[in-house]
């Protein structure tokens, strides 16, 4: 199973990709997580990428595509027989690059699952999001607050707000999404891969809808 999750920032791609990876026993590949890993380890790529990430801008296509090509080529993807991509592609050229990478390995995508959430709800989700820097658990100041204020329920670390979840940066991310990422919806619709799911419902229901949408493709 080779899947792409599409959706605005805050649509729940990370949560849903984790659930789908467990369901299908495939590898979860998050470009945001890969860039944060590089940034936290001070690699050359991480230092470069961080300049874009903190501004809410996209890292240049060439760097991103190379990182994804390397990741897809790792042995766990072949062993587990597939992946769910979370946060890639984010531009039409990245979508074209992904097709080329897969074609060079005689592979193709099975489905592109689009998690639709209205923009005002995305903004509310992002600005209120808090994350645990230690175990990566996610919280929300209104919808999912921790038992003890600003403290992770799981590991007790102090919660933080991601720098790119600050209000001004969120505005930029939503604009970048509209301008650069949303054209991928038409791009994948045209080739018959797009399946749209309502992302404005409880996470477990979104997961069920995604599994049904992807499962239908697998059965076709
Ligand atoms: P995310 O965690 O998916 O919201 O990604 C965090 C940041 O990483 C984004 O705001 C971008 O700066 C960068 N990033 C992640 N994926 C991509 C991508 N496919 N293309 C360019 N930049 C990306």
PDB file of C-alpha atoms and ligand atoms in Angstrom:
ATOM      1  CA  UNK A   1       0.000   0.000   0.000  1.00  0.00           C
ATOM      2  CA  UNK A   2       1.462   3.342  -1.058  1.00  0.00           C
ATOM      3  CA  UNK A   3      -0.514   6.306   0.165  1.00  0.00           C
ATOM      4  CA  UNK A   4      -0.282  10.079   0.267  1.00  0.00           C
ATOM      5  CA  UNK A   5      -2.170  12.111   2.874  1.00  0.00           C
ATOM      6  CA  UNK A   6      -3.161  15.562   1.680  1.00  0.00           C
ATOM      7  CA  UNK A   7      -4.641  18.325   3.820  1.00  0.00           C
ATOM      8  CA  UNK A   8      -3.946  21.742   5.268  1.00  0.00           C
ATOM      9  CA  UNK A   9      -1.618  22.319   8.200  1.00  0.00           C
ATOM     10  CA  UNK A  10      -3.509  21.126  11.289  1.00  0.00           C
ATOM     11  CA  UNK A  11      -5.839  18.806   9.338  1.00  0.00           C
ATOM     12  CA  UNK A  12      -4.603  15.861  11.423  1.00  0.00           C
ATOM     13  CA  UNK A  13      -2.271  14.285   8.861  1.00  0.00           C
ATOM     14  CA  UNK A  14       0.272  13.255  11.503  1.00  0.00           C
ATOM     15  CA  UNK A  15      -2.275  11.564  13.769  1.00  0.00           C
ATOM     16  CA  UNK A  16      -3.984   9.851  10.870  1.00  0.00           C
ATOM     17  CA  UNK A  17      -0.744   8.753   9.197  1.00  0.00           C
ATOM     18  CA  UNK A  18       0.283   7.070  12.472  1.00  0.00           C
ATOM     19  CA  UNK A  19      -3.067   5.245  12.613  1.00  0.00           C
ATOM     20  CA  UNK A  20      -2.933   4.191   8.947  1.00  0.00           C
ATOM     21  CA  UNK A  21       0.664   2.993   9.264  1.00  0.00           C
ATOM     22  CA  UNK A  22      -0.424   0.764  12.168  1.00  0.00           C
ATOM     23  CA  UNK A  23      -3.487  -0.456  10.327  1.00  0.00           C
ATOM     24  CA  UNK A  24      -1.686  -1.447   7.128  1.00  0.00           C
ATOM     25  CA  UNK A  25       1.708  -2.239   8.743  1.00  0.00           C
ATOM     26  CA  UNK A  26       3.395   0.269   6.476  1.00  0.00           C
ATOM     27  CA  UNK A  27       6.032   2.955   7.099  1.00  0.00           C
ATOM     28  CA  UNK A  28       4.944   6.451   8.165  1.00  0.00           C
ATOM     29  CA  UNK A  29       7.084   9.054   6.397  1.00  0.00           C
ATOM     30  CA  UNK A  30       6.615  12.623   7.651  1.00  0.00           C
ATOM     31  CA  UNK A  31       8.747  15.248   5.925  1.00  0.00           C
ATOM     32  CA  UNK A  32       8.077  17.684   8.808  1.00  0.00           C
ATOM     33  CA  UNK A  33       9.425  15.096  11.294  1.00  0.00           C
ATOM     34  CA  UNK A  34      12.427  14.368   9.047  1.00  0.00           C
ATOM     35  CA  UNK A  35      13.280  18.077   8.855  1.00  0.00           C
ATOM     36  CA  UNK A  36      12.841  18.478  12.635  1.00  0.00           C
ATOM     37  CA  UNK A  37      15.125  15.464  13.160  1.00  0.00           C
ATOM     38  CA  UNK A  38      17.783  17.073  10.957  1.00  0.00           C
ATOM     39  CA  UNK A  39      17.339  20.431  12.708  1.00  0.00           C
ATOM     40  CA  UNK A  40      17.606  18.875  16.190  1.00  0.00           C
ATOM     41  CA  UNK A  41      20.766  16.990  15.132  1.00  0.00           C
ATOM     42  CA  UNK A  42      22.316  20.113  13.597  1.00  0.00           C
ATOM     43  CA  UNK A  43      22.907  18.590  10.155  1.00  0.00           C
ATOM     44  CA  UNK A  44      23.624  20.869   7.188  1.00  0.00           C
ATOM     45  CA  UNK A  45      20.155  20.090   5.785  1.00  0.00           C
ATOM     46  CA  UNK A  46      18.567  20.781   9.173  1.00  0.00           C
ATOM     47  CA  UNK A  47      20.223  24.187   9.560  1.00  0.00           C
ATOM     48  CA  UNK A  48      19.129  25.176   6.055  1.00  0.00           C
ATOM     49  CA  UNK A  49      15.582  23.817   6.405  1.00  0.00           C
ATOM     50  CA  UNK A  50      15.062  25.548   9.742  1.00  0.00           C
ATOM     51  CA  UNK A  51      15.357  28.977   8.108  1.00  0.00           C
ATOM     52  CA  UNK A  52      12.236  28.162   6.057  1.00  0.00           C
ATOM     53  CA  UNK A  53      10.374  26.254   8.773  1.00  0.00           C
ATOM     54  CA  UNK A  54      10.468  29.051  11.334  1.00  0.00           C
ATOM     55  CA  UNK A  55       8.999  31.431   8.723  1.00  0.00           C
ATOM     56  CA  UNK A  56       6.201  29.010   7.777  1.00  0.00           C
ATOM     57  CA  UNK A  57       7.657  28.752   4.256  1.00  0.00           C
ATOM     58  CA  UNK A  58       8.329  25.583   2.295  1.00  0.00           C
ATOM     59  CA  UNK A  59      11.829  24.143   2.124  1.00  0.00           C
ATOM     60  CA  UNK A  60      12.967  24.237  -1.556  1.00  0.00           C
ATOM     61  CA  UNK A  61      11.631  21.352  -3.654  1.00  0.00           C
ATOM     62  CA  UNK A  62      15.022  19.992  -4.650  1.00  0.00           C
ATOM     63  CA  UNK A  63      16.187  19.461  -1.052  1.00  0.00           C
ATOM     64  CA  UNK A  64      12.857  17.994   0.000  1.00  0.00           C
ATOM     65  CA  UNK A  65      12.604  15.632  -2.969  1.00  0.00           C
ATOM     66  CA  UNK A  66      16.132  14.300  -2.396  1.00  0.00           C
ATOM     67  CA  UNK A  67      15.373  13.637   1.286  1.00  0.00           C
ATOM     68  CA  UNK A  68      12.159  11.782   0.373  1.00  0.00           C
ATOM     69  CA  UNK A  69      13.838   9.750  -2.363  1.00  0.00           C
ATOM     70  CA  UNK A  70      16.476   8.608   0.136  1.00  0.00           C
ATOM     71  CA  UNK A  71      13.836   7.734   2.725  1.00  0.00           C
ATOM     72  CA  UNK A  72      11.627   5.776   0.310  1.00  0.00           C
ATOM     73  CA  UNK A  73      14.727   3.833  -0.775  1.00  0.00           C
ATOM     74  CA  UNK A  74      15.434   2.575   2.759  1.00  0.00           C
ATOM     75  CA  UNK A  75      14.976  -1.118   3.410  1.00  0.00           C
ATOM     76  CA  UNK A  76      12.066  -0.868   5.884  1.00  0.00           C
ATOM     77  CA  UNK A  77       9.828   0.445   3.084  1.00  0.00           C
ATOM     78  CA  UNK A  78      10.596  -2.593   0.914  1.00  0.00           C
ATOM     79  CA  UNK A  79      10.250  -4.998   3.863  1.00  0.00           C
ATOM     80  CA  UNK A  80       6.909  -3.547   4.998  1.00  0.00           C
ATOM     81  CA  UNK A  81       5.671  -3.214   1.432  1.00  0.00           C
ATOM     82  CA  UNK A  82       4.615   0.385   1.447  1.00  0.00           C
ATOM     83  CA  UNK A  83       4.337   3.787   3.081  1.00  0.00           C
ATOM     84  CA  UNK A  84       2.025   6.583   3.998  1.00  0.00           C
ATOM     85  CA  UNK A  85       3.456   9.985   3.136  1.00  0.00           C
ATOM     86  CA  UNK A  86       2.518  12.779   5.538  1.00  0.00           C
ATOM     87  CA  UNK A  87       3.385  16.320   4.399  1.00  0.00           C
ATOM     88  CA  UNK A  88       4.761  15.346   0.986  1.00  0.00           C
ATOM     89  CA  UNK A  89       4.134  16.276  -1.756  1.00  0.00           C
ATOM     90  CA  UNK A  90       3.333  19.906  -0.934  1.00  0.00           C
ATOM     91  CA  UNK A  91       3.761  21.407  -4.410  1.00  0.00           C
ATOM     92  CA  UNK A  92       2.840  20.180  -7.896  1.00  0.00           C
ATOM     93  CA  UNK A  93       6.547  19.804  -8.850  1.00  0.00           C
ATOM     94  CA  UNK A  94       6.977  17.610  -5.740  1.00  0.00           C
ATOM     95  CA  UNK A  95       3.989  15.545  -6.920  1.00  0.00           C
ATOM     96  CA  UNK A  96       5.649  15.116 -10.316  1.00  0.00           C
ATOM     97  CA  UNK A  97       8.949  14.216  -8.637  1.00  0.00           C
ATOM     98  CA  UNK A  98       7.199  11.590  -6.505  1.00  0.00           C
ATOM     99  CA  UNK A  99       5.673   9.979  -9.609  1.00  0.00           C
ATOM    100  CA  UNK A 100       9.129   9.888 -11.207  1.00  0.00           C
ATOM    101  CA  UNK A 101      10.783   8.417  -8.088  1.00  0.00           C
ATOM    102  CA  UNK A 102       8.147   5.668  -7.884  1.00  0.00           C
ATOM    103  CA  UNK A 103       8.215   4.978 -11.634  1.00  0.00           C
ATOM    104  CA  UNK A 104      11.998   4.517 -11.468  1.00  0.00           C
ATOM    105  CA  UNK A 105      11.328   1.746  -8.899  1.00  0.00           C
ATOM    106  CA  UNK A 106       8.452   0.290 -11.000  1.00  0.00           C
ATOM    107  CA  UNK A 107       5.976   1.382  -8.331  1.00  0.00           C
ATOM    108  CA  UNK A 108       2.967   3.662  -8.190  1.00  0.00           C
ATOM    109  CA  UNK A 109       0.650   5.298  -5.657  1.00  0.00           C
ATOM    110  CA  UNK A 110      -2.495   3.412  -4.648  1.00  0.00           C
ATOM    111  CA  UNK A 111      -4.409   6.443  -3.389  1.00  0.00           C
ATOM    112  CA  UNK A 112      -4.184  10.058  -2.300  1.00  0.00           C
ATOM    113  CA  UNK A 113      -6.380  10.644   0.737  1.00  0.00           C
ATOM    114  CA  UNK A 114      -7.454  14.250   1.167  1.00  0.00           C
ATOM    115  CA  UNK A 115      -8.477  15.204   4.719  1.00  0.00           C
ATOM    116  CA  UNK A 116     -10.743  18.218   4.268  1.00  0.00           C
ATOM    117  CA  UNK A 117     -11.049  20.703   7.161  1.00  0.00           C
ATOM    118  CA  UNK A 118     -12.363  24.297   6.734  1.00  0.00           C
ATOM    119  CA  UNK A 119      -9.647  26.952   7.011  1.00  0.00           C
ATOM    120  CA  UNK A 120     -11.008  28.710  10.130  1.00  0.00           C
ATOM    121  CA  UNK A 121     -10.930  25.389  11.999  1.00  0.00           C
ATOM    122  CA  UNK A 122      -7.360  24.705  10.847  1.00  0.00           C
ATOM    123  CA  UNK A 123      -6.290  28.072  12.268  1.00  0.00           C
ATOM    124  CA  UNK A 124      -7.976  27.402  15.631  1.00  0.00           C
ATOM    125  CA  UNK A 125      -6.352  23.963  15.847  1.00  0.00           C
ATOM    126  CA  UNK A 126      -2.844  25.213  15.047  1.00  0.00           C
ATOM    127  CA  UNK A 127      -2.728  28.278  17.272  1.00  0.00           C
ATOM    128  CA  UNK A 128      -4.004  26.254  20.272  1.00  0.00           C
ATOM    129  CA  UNK A 129      -1.734  23.254  19.693  1.00  0.00           C
ATOM    130  CA  UNK A 130       0.872  22.392  22.335  1.00  0.00           C
ATOM    131  CA  UNK A 131       3.406  19.618  21.948  1.00  0.00           C
ATOM    132  CA  UNK A 132       5.620  17.611  24.240  1.00  0.00           C
ATOM    133  CA  UNK A 133       9.259  18.145  23.172  1.00  0.00           C
ATOM    134  CA  UNK A 134      10.225  14.844  24.815  1.00  0.00           C
ATOM    135  CA  UNK A 135       7.667  12.237  23.678  1.00  0.00           C
ATOM    136  CA  UNK A 136       5.998  14.291  20.865  1.00  0.00           C
ATOM    137  CA  UNK A 137       2.473  13.906  22.344  1.00  0.00           C
ATOM    138  CA  UNK A 138       0.016  16.530  21.059  1.00  0.00           C
ATOM    139  CA  UNK A 139      -2.416  18.630  23.095  1.00  0.00           C
ATOM    140  CA  UNK A 140      -4.748  21.566  22.517  1.00  0.00           C
ATOM    141  CA  UNK A 141      -5.434  24.399  24.971  1.00  0.00           C
ATOM    142  CA  UNK A 142      -9.221  24.029  24.488  1.00  0.00           C
ATOM    143  CA  UNK A 143      -9.982  20.675  22.881  1.00  0.00           C
ATOM    144  CA  UNK A 144      -7.439  18.396  24.562  1.00  0.00           C
ATOM    145  CA  UNK A 145      -5.799  20.028  27.557  1.00  0.00           C
ATOM    146  CA  UNK A 146      -3.380  18.047  29.741  1.00  0.00           C
ATOM    147  CA  UNK A 147      -4.444  16.983  33.275  1.00  0.00           C
ATOM    148  CA  UNK A 148      -1.843  19.348  34.812  1.00  0.00           C
ATOM    149  CA  UNK A 149      -1.510  22.721  33.042  1.00  0.00           C
ATOM    150  CA  UNK A 150       1.342  22.861  30.487  1.00  0.00           C
ATOM    151  CA  UNK A 151       2.608  19.397  31.498  1.00  0.00           C
ATOM    152  CA  UNK A 152       2.666  16.235  29.377  1.00  0.00           C
ATOM    153  CA  UNK A 153       0.275  13.536  30.723  1.00  0.00           C
ATOM    154  CA  UNK A 154       2.532  10.797  29.388  1.00  0.00           C
ATOM    155  CA  UNK A 155       6.059  11.813  30.407  1.00  0.00           C
ATOM    156  CA  UNK A 156       5.690  14.907  32.636  1.00  0.00           C
ATOM    157  CA  UNK A 157       7.792  17.220  30.425  1.00  0.00           C
ATOM    158  CA  UNK A 158       6.820  20.904  30.070  1.00  0.00           C
ATOM    159  CA  UNK A 159       4.715  21.435  26.938  1.00  0.00           C
ATOM    160  CA  UNK A 160       5.774  23.942  24.311  1.00  0.00           C
ATOM    161  CA  UNK A 161       4.202  25.764  21.399  1.00  0.00           C
ATOM    162  CA  UNK A 162       5.943  24.958  18.123  1.00  0.00           C
ATOM    163  CA  UNK A 163       7.554  28.124  16.803  1.00  0.00           C
ATOM    164  CA  UNK A 164       5.631  27.708  13.545  1.00  0.00           C
ATOM    165  CA  UNK A 165       2.305  27.481  15.432  1.00  0.00           C
ATOM    166  CA  UNK A 166       2.549  31.150  16.498  1.00  0.00           C
ATOM    167  CA  UNK A 167      -0.351  33.193  15.049  1.00  0.00           C
ATOM    168  CA  UNK A 168       1.571  35.148  12.383  1.00  0.00           C
ATOM    169  CA  UNK A 169       3.411  32.076  11.139  1.00  0.00           C
ATOM    170  CA  UNK A 170       0.137  30.130  11.049  1.00  0.00           C
ATOM    171  CA  UNK A 171      -1.283  32.811   8.707  1.00  0.00           C
ATOM    172  CA  UNK A 172       1.702  32.336   6.414  1.00  0.00           C
ATOM    173  CA  UNK A 173       1.398  28.528   6.492  1.00  0.00           C
ATOM    174  CA  UNK A 174      -2.292  28.685   5.575  1.00  0.00           C
ATOM    175  CA  UNK A 175      -1.536  31.068   2.698  1.00  0.00           C
ATOM    176  CA  UNK A 176       1.334  28.881   1.466  1.00  0.00           C
ATOM    177  CA  UNK A 177      -1.010  25.881   1.635  1.00  0.00           C
ATOM    178  CA  UNK A 178      -3.669  27.634  -0.464  1.00  0.00           C
ATOM    179  CA  UNK A 179      -1.173  28.890  -3.031  1.00  0.00           C
ATOM    180  CA  UNK A 180       1.259  26.001  -3.357  1.00  0.00           C
ATOM    181  CA  UNK A 181      -0.282  22.807  -1.972  1.00  0.00           C
ATOM    182  CA  UNK A 182      -4.001  22.973  -2.791  1.00  0.00           C
ATOM    183  CA  UNK A 183      -3.338  22.708  -6.588  1.00  0.00           C
ATOM    184  CA  UNK A 184      -2.338  19.094  -5.831  1.00  0.00           C
ATOM    185  CA  UNK A 185      -6.026  18.314  -5.220  1.00  0.00           C
ATOM    186  CA  UNK A 186      -6.828  18.884  -8.903  1.00  0.00           C
ATOM    187  CA  UNK A 187      -3.523  17.252  -9.913  1.00  0.00           C
ATOM    188  CA  UNK A 188      -4.478  13.957  -8.218  1.00  0.00           C
ATOM    189  CA  UNK A 189      -8.173  14.213  -9.067  1.00  0.00           C
ATOM    190  CA  UNK A 190      -7.257  14.311 -12.751  1.00  0.00           C
ATOM    191  CA  UNK A 191      -5.411  10.995 -12.517  1.00  0.00           C
ATOM    192  CA  UNK A 192      -8.223   9.354 -10.521  1.00  0.00           C
ATOM    193  CA  UNK A 193      -6.261   8.863  -7.279  1.00  0.00           C
ATOM    194  CA  UNK A 194      -8.003  11.390  -5.009  1.00  0.00           C
ATOM    195  CA  UNK A 195     -10.362  10.271  -2.202  1.00  0.00           C
ATOM    196  CA  UNK A 196     -11.808  13.014   0.021  1.00  0.00           C
ATOM    197  CA  UNK A 197     -12.644  12.432   3.684  1.00  0.00           C
ATOM    198  CA  UNK A 198     -14.303  14.811   6.195  1.00  0.00           C
ATOM    199  CA  UNK A 199     -11.577  15.736   8.682  1.00  0.00           C
ATOM    200  CA  UNK A 200     -13.881  17.778  10.917  1.00  0.00           C
ATOM    201  CA  UNK A 201     -15.019  14.872  13.094  1.00  0.00           C
ATOM    202  CA  UNK A 202     -13.448  12.878  15.955  1.00  0.00           C
ATOM    203  CA  UNK A 203     -10.044  11.384  15.022  1.00  0.00           C
ATOM    204  CA  UNK A 204     -11.235   7.752  15.282  1.00  0.00           C
ATOM    205  CA  UNK A 205     -14.018   8.454  12.804  1.00  0.00           C
ATOM    206  CA  UNK A 206     -11.592  10.123  10.413  1.00  0.00           C
ATOM    207  CA  UNK A 207      -9.374   7.035  10.654  1.00  0.00           C
ATOM    208  CA  UNK A 208     -12.297   4.725   9.858  1.00  0.00           C
ATOM    209  CA  UNK A 209     -13.254   6.853   6.851  1.00  0.00           C
ATOM    210  CA  UNK A 210      -9.650   6.864   5.588  1.00  0.00           C
ATOM    211  CA  UNK A 211      -9.273   3.102   5.999  1.00  0.00           C
ATOM    212  CA  UNK A 212     -12.530   2.606   4.105  1.00  0.00           C
ATOM    213  CA  UNK A 213     -11.405   4.953   1.313  1.00  0.00           C
ATOM    214  CA  UNK A 214      -7.962   3.347   1.005  1.00  0.00           C
ATOM    215  CA  UNK A 215      -9.364  -0.166   1.461  1.00  0.00           C
ATOM    216  CA  UNK A 216     -11.733   0.364  -1.408  1.00  0.00           C
ATOM    217  CA  UNK A 217      -8.764   1.208  -3.599  1.00  0.00           C
ATOM    218  CA  UNK A 218      -6.861  -1.871  -2.402  1.00  0.00           C
ATOM    219  CA  UNK A 219      -9.875  -4.069  -3.258  1.00  0.00           C
ATOM    220  CA  UNK A 220     -10.407  -2.547  -6.719  1.00  0.00           C
TER     221      UNK A 220
HETATM  222  P1  LIG B   1       4.781  19.870   9.075  1.00  0.00           P
HETATM  223  O1  LIG B   1       5.193  19.260  10.359  1.00  0.00           O
HETATM  224  O2  LIG B   1       4.339  18.849   8.052  1.00  0.00           O
HETATM  225  O3  LIG B   1       3.752  20.965   9.249  1.00  0.00           O
HETATM  226  O4  LIG B   1       6.077  20.559   8.430  1.00  0.00           O
HETATM  227  C1  LIG B   1       6.778  21.570   9.134  1.00  0.00           C
HETATM  228  C2  LIG B   1       7.573  22.420   8.147  1.00  0.00           C
HETATM  229  O5  LIG B   1       8.528  21.601   7.468  1.00  0.00           O
HETATM  230  C3  LIG B   1       6.756  23.065   7.036  1.00  0.00           C
HETATM  231  O6  LIG B   1       6.123  24.272   7.456  1.00  0.00           O
HETATM  232  C4  LIG B   1       7.844  23.306   6.003  1.00  0.00           C
HETATM  233  O7  LIG B   1       8.677  24.404   6.358  1.00  0.00           O
HETATM  234  C5  LIG B   1       8.688  22.045   6.126  1.00  0.00           C
HETATM  235  N1  LIG B   1       8.172  20.992   5.222  1.00  0.00           N
HETATM  236  C6  LIG B   1       7.576  19.831   5.560  1.00  0.00           C
HETATM  237  N2  LIG B   1       7.242  19.117   4.479  1.00  0.00           N
HETATM  238  C7  LIG B   1       7.629  19.855   3.413  1.00  0.00           C
HETATM  239  C8  LIG B   1       7.556  19.676   1.992  1.00  0.00           C
HETATM  240  N3  LIG B   1       6.979  18.591   1.446  1.00  0.00           N
HETATM  241  N4  LIG B   1       8.076  20.651   1.201  1.00  0.00           N
HETATM  242  C9  LIG B   1       8.657  21.733   1.726  1.00  0.00           C
HETATM  243  N5  LIG B   1       8.744  21.982   3.036  1.00  0.00           N
HETATM  244  C10 LIG B   1       8.235  21.054   3.883  1.00  0.00           C
END
